[in-house]
């Protein structure tokens, strides 16, 4: 397994948010989106609650016949420094009706001073990608839900020629010959509701450290050299990974690429090796071990980049790097 490059520093406080910090029922706190909004850091995090490690292991190892219960919500936490977080008193966003099973994996973007949240939705008829707007982090107006199967949507923080821009990851099960060869795509929209002009950005086969699907991770950050953006990359491995979830054989690393400012669907440079590899105990062991899943990236005025990522589908973590090191890590393609 490759190693995380030395210029990437994990936060000493990791995990920066986990179930014990949440004032309501919580078990797995992970895959958060983070943005700077109205002078504060805002985090929207996923909470899969209901059953802890013992229940999962008892069920899967045959000691109990009670299937673990799982309830998913999106919670909000606020911070002054991006490291210490105060969660709100109750879940902020829950989608559930006869058709919709749950909403999860939020990503936040501030566009034209307004906060937007992308999220994944499991429905009885497939996986959909949603976009909502909120002013107060309490009321959310849902602007669009894609057709199945698509998710991992992230919005660029600014419009181009008046159009909103997003990266996304459809699931072309038939068209890619079966298996999990899923790629990163780009679309634009006049209003965040209607999306089109779709273009392929990066095929899974072009990532040397993935043998299965890839997907957008945190919303892109603008630099003078291009849009810097993370993605997740899945390597299916032979060995079983330590997880409460049985038969887990997928290792998720974070990759990094640079998109053209003029044509943001074009990759101009990419890290040939992963940017974050699961190495720490909180990344290797949990509900699904060996999962790094970034959802937030903030470029500070100092040049420091904060990268927020879910670890082992169990906790939320932070790593930082200098923007110059991140740019140098991406090799022209
Ligand atoms: C993906 C999504 C993510 C999750 C990841 C690793 O398919 O379900 O929410 O973090 O798998 O389990």
Tab-separated table of C-alpha atoms and ligand atoms in Angstrom:
chain	number	residue	atom	x	y	z
A	1	UNK	CA	0.000	0.000	0.000
A	2	UNK	CA	1.306	3.494	-0.865
A	3	UNK	CA	1.894	5.990	1.947
A	4	UNK	CA	0.351	9.387	2.580
A	5	UNK	CA	2.908	12.034	1.448
A	6	UNK	CA	4.752	13.746	4.285
A	7	UNK	CA	3.517	17.263	3.453
A	8	UNK	CA	-0.022	16.183	4.412
A	9	UNK	CA	-0.435	16.696	8.177
A	10	UNK	CA	-3.175	14.974	10.100
A	11	UNK	CA	-4.721	17.148	12.789
A	12	UNK	CA	-3.499	16.231	16.294
A	13	UNK	CA	-7.137	16.457	17.501
A	14	UNK	CA	-8.335	13.734	15.083
A	15	UNK	CA	-11.024	12.548	15.022
A	16	UNK	CA	-12.390	16.087	15.163
A	17	UNK	CA	-16.005	14.899	15.447
A	18	UNK	CA	-17.376	11.547	16.554
A	19	UNK	CA	-20.497	10.062	18.164
A	20	UNK	CA	-19.435	11.019	21.691
A	21	UNK	CA	-19.570	14.735	20.774
A	22	UNK	CA	-23.198	14.636	19.602
A	23	UNK	CA	-25.967	15.627	22.072
A	24	UNK	CA	-28.537	13.259	20.506
A	25	UNK	CA	-28.527	9.646	19.369
A	26	UNK	CA	-25.441	9.078	17.223
A	27	UNK	CA	-23.295	6.093	16.304
A	28	UNK	CA	-21.327	6.839	13.141
A	29	UNK	CA	-20.436	10.480	12.409
A	30	UNK	CA	-18.673	10.841	9.064
A	31	UNK	CA	-18.545	12.061	5.436
A	32	UNK	CA	-19.105	15.725	6.301
A	33	UNK	CA	-19.219	18.769	4.053
A	34	UNK	CA	-17.560	21.943	5.366
A	35	UNK	CA	-17.703	25.584	4.252
A	36	UNK	CA	-16.857	29.016	5.602
A	37	UNK	CA	-20.115	30.946	5.864
A	38	UNK	CA	-20.864	34.262	7.540
A	39	UNK	CA	-17.582	34.291	9.467
A	40	UNK	CA	-17.825	30.749	10.850
A	41	UNK	CA	-16.899	27.273	9.741
A	42	UNK	CA	-20.043	25.231	9.092
A	43	UNK	CA	-20.099	21.459	8.935
A	44	UNK	CA	-22.933	19.238	7.709
A	45	UNK	CA	-22.198	15.695	8.863
A	46	UNK	CA	-23.773	12.287	8.321
A	47	UNK	CA	-25.071	10.427	11.353
A	48	UNK	CA	-25.904	6.739	11.011
A	49	UNK	CA	-27.343	5.918	14.404
A	50	UNK	CA	-29.149	3.025	15.978
A	51	UNK	CA	-26.688	0.187	16.279
A	52	UNK	CA	-23.157	0.102	17.601
A	53	UNK	CA	-20.245	-2.240	17.058
A	54	UNK	CA	-21.514	-4.992	19.375
A	55	UNK	CA	-24.899	-5.304	17.664
A	56	UNK	CA	-23.321	-5.388	14.208
A	57	UNK	CA	-20.735	-7.983	15.167
A	58	UNK	CA	-23.248	-10.122	17.123
A	59	UNK	CA	-25.568	-10.166	14.127
A	60	UNK	CA	-22.947	-10.895	11.505
A	61	UNK	CA	-21.055	-13.399	13.632
A	62	UNK	CA	-24.308	-15.319	14.315
A	63	UNK	CA	-24.758	-14.525	18.041
A	64	UNK	CA	-27.965	-12.568	17.449
A	65	UNK	CA	-30.755	-12.801	14.919
A	66	UNK	CA	-31.841	-9.153	15.375
A	67	UNK	CA	-30.812	-7.251	12.249
A	68	UNK	CA	-29.102	-3.986	13.317
A	69	UNK	CA	-31.297	-0.911	12.967
A	70	UNK	CA	-29.920	2.121	11.205
A	71	UNK	CA	-31.293	5.649	11.047
A	72	UNK	CA	-29.567	8.289	8.952
A	73	UNK	CA	-29.697	12.043	9.442
A	74	UNK	CA	-27.602	15.062	8.549
A	75	UNK	CA	-26.500	17.215	11.478
A	76	UNK	CA	-24.911	20.661	11.599
A	77	UNK	CA	-21.903	21.731	13.681
A	78	UNK	CA	-20.296	25.178	13.922
A	79	UNK	CA	-16.718	26.189	14.656
A	80	UNK	CA	-14.577	29.316	15.019
A	81	UNK	CA	-11.296	27.638	14.073
A	82	UNK	CA	-12.305	24.685	11.872
A	83	UNK	CA	-10.938	22.256	14.467
A	84	UNK	CA	-13.211	22.423	17.550
A	85	UNK	CA	-16.873	21.915	16.681
A	86	UNK	CA	-20.172	22.541	18.436
A	87	UNK	CA	-22.987	20.401	17.073
A	88	UNK	CA	-26.563	21.701	17.033
A	89	UNK	CA	-29.109	20.251	19.502
A	90	UNK	CA	-30.906	18.014	17.003
A	91	UNK	CA	-30.548	16.593	13.470
A	92	UNK	CA	-30.979	19.309	10.838
A	93	UNK	CA	-31.965	17.416	7.693
A	94	UNK	CA	-33.770	14.088	7.437
A	95	UNK	CA	-35.495	12.876	4.276
A	96	UNK	CA	-37.835	9.952	4.657
A	97	UNK	CA	-41.172	9.067	3.109
A	98	UNK	CA	-42.713	6.120	1.314
A	99	UNK	CA	-40.263	6.512	-1.563
A	100	UNK	CA	-37.193	8.051	0.079
A	101	UNK	CA	-35.224	5.939	2.523
A	102	UNK	CA	-32.564	8.449	3.596
A	103	UNK	CA	-30.326	11.391	2.666
A	104	UNK	CA	-26.590	11.280	3.453
A	105	UNK	CA	-23.043	12.375	2.506
A	106	UNK	CA	-23.641	16.168	2.464
A	107	UNK	CA	-21.287	18.578	0.700
A	108	UNK	CA	-21.461	22.331	1.272
A	109	UNK	CA	-20.652	25.200	-1.093
A	110	UNK	CA	-21.065	28.940	-0.777
A	111	UNK	CA	-21.991	30.408	-4.172
A	112	UNK	CA	-22.751	34.121	-4.575
A	113	UNK	CA	-22.819	34.353	-0.754
A	114	UNK	CA	-25.523	31.666	-0.484
A	115	UNK	CA	-25.144	28.243	1.075
A	116	UNK	CA	-25.979	25.169	-0.994
A	117	UNK	CA	-25.877	21.529	0.075
A	118	UNK	CA	-25.512	18.514	-2.183
A	119	UNK	CA	-26.458	15.128	-0.759
A	120	UNK	CA	-27.074	11.536	-1.783
A	121	UNK	CA	-30.540	10.017	-1.518
A	122	UNK	CA	-31.399	6.322	-1.310
A	123	UNK	CA	-34.865	5.686	-2.708
A	124	UNK	CA	-36.885	2.556	-3.410
A	125	UNK	CA	-36.148	3.134	-7.100
A	126	UNK	CA	-32.454	3.948	-7.057
A	127	UNK	CA	-29.810	6.349	-5.746
A	128	UNK	CA	-30.285	10.035	-6.505
A	129	UNK	CA	-28.209	13.173	-6.061
A	130	UNK	CA	-29.914	16.158	-4.458
A	131	UNK	CA	-29.195	19.872	-4.169
A	132	UNK	CA	-30.771	22.102	-1.517
A	133	UNK	CA	-30.386	25.721	-0.475
A	134	UNK	CA	-30.498	26.995	3.066
A	135	UNK	CA	-30.163	30.418	4.653
A	136	UNK	CA	-30.312	29.427	8.309
A	137	UNK	CA	-29.194	25.759	8.300
A	138	UNK	CA	-32.641	24.855	9.616
A	139	UNK	CA	-34.926	25.200	6.619
A	140	UNK	CA	-33.727	23.551	3.395
A	141	UNK	CA	-35.308	24.157	0.008
A	142	UNK	CA	-34.717	21.170	-2.275
A	143	UNK	CA	-33.944	22.458	-5.766
A	144	UNK	CA	-33.215	19.256	-7.639
A	145	UNK	CA	-33.030	15.487	-7.351
A	146	UNK	CA	-31.319	13.650	-10.215
A	147	UNK	CA	-32.569	10.531	-11.919
A	148	UNK	CA	-30.990	7.274	-10.618
A	149	UNK	CA	-28.280	6.215	-10.323
A	150	UNK	CA	-26.108	9.222	-9.573
A	151	UNK	CA	-24.575	10.803	-6.470
A	152	UNK	CA	-21.392	12.346	-4.978
A	153	UNK	CA	-22.350	15.710	-6.417
A	154	UNK	CA	-20.206	18.740	-5.589
A	155	UNK	CA	-20.771	22.320	-6.697
A	156	UNK	CA	-18.032	24.700	-7.787
A	157	UNK	CA	-18.055	27.822	-5.577
A	158	UNK	CA	-18.568	30.182	-8.504
A	159	UNK	CA	-20.493	30.330	-11.737
A	160	UNK	CA	-18.929	30.416	-15.186
A	161	UNK	CA	-20.667	32.358	-17.963
A	162	UNK	CA	-23.656	32.533	-15.626
A	163	UNK	CA	-23.874	28.739	-15.245
A	164	UNK	CA	-23.552	26.726	-12.041
A	165	UNK	CA	-21.039	23.892	-12.354
A	166	UNK	CA	-20.920	20.503	-10.680
A	167	UNK	CA	-18.984	17.263	-10.593
A	168	UNK	CA	-20.953	14.068	-10.164
A	169	UNK	CA	-20.652	10.300	-10.317
A	170	UNK	CA	-23.246	8.266	-12.163
A	171	UNK	CA	-23.298	4.448	-11.923
A	172	UNK	CA	-23.147	3.083	-15.506
A	173	UNK	CA	-23.730	-0.549	-14.549
A	174	UNK	CA	-24.551	-1.829	-18.050
A	175	UNK	CA	-22.583	0.630	-20.141
A	176	UNK	CA	-19.275	-0.068	-18.389
A	177	UNK	CA	-19.529	-3.822	-18.671
A	178	UNK	CA	-20.670	-4.663	-15.154
A	179	UNK	CA	-18.608	-4.401	-12.005
A	180	UNK	CA	-17.884	-1.036	-10.436
A	181	UNK	CA	-16.075	0.973	-13.136
A	182	UNK	CA	-17.734	4.301	-12.333
A	183	UNK	CA	-16.276	7.640	-13.398
A	184	UNK	CA	-16.374	11.370	-12.626
A	185	UNK	CA	-18.608	13.582	-14.787
A	186	UNK	CA	-19.321	17.288	-15.124
A	187	UNK	CA	-22.611	19.129	-15.787
A	188	UNK	CA	-23.765	22.736	-15.733
A	189	UNK	CA	-27.027	24.470	-14.944
A	190	UNK	CA	-28.606	27.919	-15.303
A	191	UNK	CA	-30.383	27.652	-11.933
A	192	UNK	CA	-29.168	24.624	-9.865
A	193	UNK	CA	-32.382	22.835	-10.932
A	194	UNK	CA	-31.887	21.797	-14.547
A	195	UNK	CA	-28.581	20.137	-15.405
A	196	UNK	CA	-27.060	19.396	-18.804
A	197	UNK	CA	-24.009	19.735	-21.071
A	198	UNK	CA	-22.674	16.619	-19.331
A	199	UNK	CA	-19.071	15.662	-20.046
A	200	UNK	CA	-16.751	12.924	-18.849
A	201	UNK	CA	-14.026	14.336	-16.570
A	202	UNK	CA	-12.021	11.303	-15.467
A	203	UNK	CA	-12.428	7.597	-16.201
A	204	UNK	CA	-11.758	5.211	-13.317
A	205	UNK	CA	-9.164	3.434	-15.480
A	206	UNK	CA	-7.035	6.600	-15.542
A	207	UNK	CA	-6.428	6.503	-11.805
A	208	UNK	CA	-3.388	4.281	-11.167
A	209	UNK	CA	-4.460	3.594	-7.568
A	210	UNK	CA	-8.061	2.513	-8.317
A	211	UNK	CA	-9.231	-0.798	-9.726
A	212	UNK	CA	-12.908	0.075	-9.224
A	213	UNK	CA	-15.047	3.219	-8.971
A	214	UNK	CA	-13.905	6.781	-8.333
A	215	UNK	CA	-16.025	9.778	-7.347
A	216	UNK	CA	-15.875	13.501	-6.578
A	217	UNK	CA	-14.955	14.218	-2.953
A	218	UNK	CA	-14.849	17.827	-1.655
A	219	UNK	CA	-16.070	20.785	-3.756
A	220	UNK	CA	-13.209	22.272	-5.843
A	221	UNK	CA	-11.087	25.171	-4.597
A	222	UNK	CA	-9.899	27.900	-6.994
A	223	UNK	CA	-6.162	28.578	-7.405
A	224	UNK	CA	-4.415	30.676	-10.086
A	225	UNK	CA	-3.302	27.382	-11.702
A	226	UNK	CA	-6.652	25.624	-11.824
A	227	UNK	CA	-9.463	24.143	-9.762
A	228	UNK	CA	-7.876	21.947	-7.110
A	229	UNK	CA	-10.120	19.067	-6.165
A	230	UNK	CA	-10.015	15.781	-4.291
A	231	UNK	CA	-11.694	12.560	-5.351
A	232	UNK	CA	-12.126	9.180	-3.752
A	233	UNK	CA	-10.660	6.094	-5.389
A	234	UNK	CA	-11.621	2.510	-4.625
A	235	UNK	CA	-9.203	-0.391	-4.711
A	236	UNK	CA	-10.791	-3.801	-4.247
A	237	UNK	CA	-8.339	-5.917	-2.276
A	238	UNK	CA	-8.088	-9.661	-1.669
A	239	UNK	CA	-7.521	-9.489	2.047
A	240	UNK	CA	-10.380	-8.854	4.426
A	241	UNK	CA	-10.233	-5.423	6.054
A	242	UNK	CA	-11.033	-5.014	9.753
A	243	UNK	CA	-14.643	-3.813	9.866
A	244	UNK	CA	-17.915	-4.318	11.757
A	245	UNK	CA	-19.417	-4.692	8.297
A	246	UNK	CA	-18.479	-8.231	7.191
A	247	UNK	CA	-16.688	-9.182	3.975
A	248	UNK	CA	-15.393	-5.667	3.468
A	249	UNK	CA	-12.745	-5.673	0.718
A	250	UNK	CA	-12.694	-2.079	-0.520
A	251	UNK	CA	-9.926	0.347	0.345
A	252	UNK	CA	-10.846	4.010	-0.209
A	253	UNK	CA	-8.012	6.498	-0.675
A	254	UNK	CA	-8.202	10.206	-1.555
A	255	UNK	CA	-6.768	11.405	-4.854
A	256	UNK	CA	-6.071	14.948	-6.029
A	257	UNK	CA	-6.408	16.613	-9.421
A	258	UNK	CA	-6.351	20.029	-11.038
A	259	UNK	CA	-9.081	21.118	-13.466
A	260	UNK	CA	-8.726	23.774	-16.145
A	261	UNK	CA	-10.089	27.202	-15.120
A	262	UNK	CA	-11.361	27.840	-18.647
A	263	UNK	CA	-12.852	24.367	-19.137
A	264	UNK	CA	-13.477	22.843	-15.685
A	265	UNK	CA	-14.414	19.465	-17.194
A	266	UNK	CA	-10.779	19.059	-18.322
A	267	UNK	CA	-8.174	17.477	-16.030
A	268	UNK	CA	-4.832	19.263	-16.479
A	269	UNK	CA	-2.847	17.572	-13.716
A	270	UNK	CA	-3.275	14.728	-11.234
A	271	UNK	CA	-1.448	13.079	-8.362
A	272	UNK	CA	-0.173	9.714	-9.640
A	273	UNK	CA	-0.327	8.290	-6.103
A	274	UNK	CA	-2.981	8.789	-3.424
A	275	UNK	CA	-3.015	11.951	-1.306
A	276	UNK	CA	-4.458	10.292	1.803
A	277	UNK	CA	-4.048	6.591	2.513
A	278	UNK	CA	-5.746	4.918	5.516
A	279	UNK	CA	-2.941	4.480	8.050
A	280	UNK	CA	-4.098	5.652	11.466
A	281	UNK	CA	-6.169	3.321	13.693
A	282	UNK	CA	-9.200	5.650	13.295
A	283	UNK	CA	-8.884	5.261	9.507
A	284	UNK	CA	-8.178	1.518	9.457
A	285	UNK	CA	-10.784	0.199	11.912
A	286	UNK	CA	-14.479	0.975	12.207
A	287	UNK	CA	-17.790	0.246	10.539
A	288	UNK	CA	-15.913	-0.079	7.244
A	289	UNK	CA	-12.176	-0.035	7.801
A	290	UNK	CA	-9.691	1.560	5.398
A	291	UNK	CA	-12.041	4.268	4.161
A	292	UNK	CA	-10.896	7.854	3.525
A	293	UNK	CA	-13.805	9.906	2.144
A	294	UNK	CA	-13.146	13.670	1.828
A	295	UNK	CA	-16.136	16.007	1.692
A	296	UNK	CA	-14.720	19.445	2.582
A	297	UNK	CA	-11.727	21.488	1.410
A	298	UNK	CA	-10.990	25.058	2.473
A	299	UNK	CA	-8.181	27.256	1.160
A	300	UNK	CA	-7.189	29.745	3.875
A	301	UNK	CA	-5.626	33.145	3.105
A	302	UNK	CA	-2.355	31.822	4.590
A	303	UNK	CA	-2.132	29.169	1.850
A	304	UNK	CA	-3.069	26.382	4.257
A	305	UNK	CA	-5.627	23.958	2.865
A	306	UNK	CA	-7.898	22.143	5.288
A	307	UNK	CA	-9.164	18.786	4.024
A	308	UNK	CA	-12.029	17.218	5.970
A	309	UNK	CA	-12.672	13.522	5.515
A	310	UNK	CA	-14.775	10.720	6.893
A	311	UNK	CA	-12.603	7.907	8.268
A	312	UNK	CA	-13.658	4.236	8.352
A	313	UNK	CA	-17.306	5.356	7.890
A	314	UNK	CA	-17.171	6.017	11.644
A	315	UNK	CA	-15.604	9.416	12.509
A	316	UNK	CA	-14.783	12.785	10.924
A	317	UNK	CA	-11.148	13.905	10.550
A	318	UNK	CA	-9.035	16.828	9.324
A	319	UNK	CA	-5.694	17.010	7.526
A	320	UNK	CA	-3.877	20.120	6.307
A	321	UNK	CA	-1.307	20.914	3.629
A	322	UNK	CA	0.182	23.943	1.957
A	323	UNK	CA	-1.514	24.789	-1.316
A	324	UNK	CA	1.896	24.954	-3.056
A	325	UNK	CA	2.642	21.347	-2.022
A	326	UNK	CA	-0.759	20.210	-3.243
A	327	UNK	CA	-0.238	21.903	-6.601
A	328	UNK	CA	3.263	20.449	-6.947
A	329	UNK	CA	1.841	16.982	-6.145
A	330	UNK	CA	-0.319	17.119	-9.297
A	331	UNK	CA	1.624	16.103	-12.410
A	332	UNK	CA	0.537	17.440	-15.783
A	333	UNK	CA	-1.476	14.873	-17.739
B	1	LIG	C1	-19.757	4.651	-0.688
B	1	LIG	C2	-20.777	5.521	0.036
B	1	LIG	C3	-20.105	6.320	1.120
B	1	LIG	C4	-19.226	5.438	2.002
B	1	LIG	C5	-18.308	4.590	1.135
B	1	LIG	C6	-17.461	3.633	1.924
B	1	LIG	O1	-20.372	3.813	-1.618
B	1	LIG	O2	-21.771	4.701	0.603
B	1	LIG	O3	-21.095	6.910	1.910
B	1	LIG	O4	-18.440	6.242	2.839
B	1	LIG	O5	-19.073	3.860	0.221
B	1	LIG	O6	-18.252	2.728	2.627
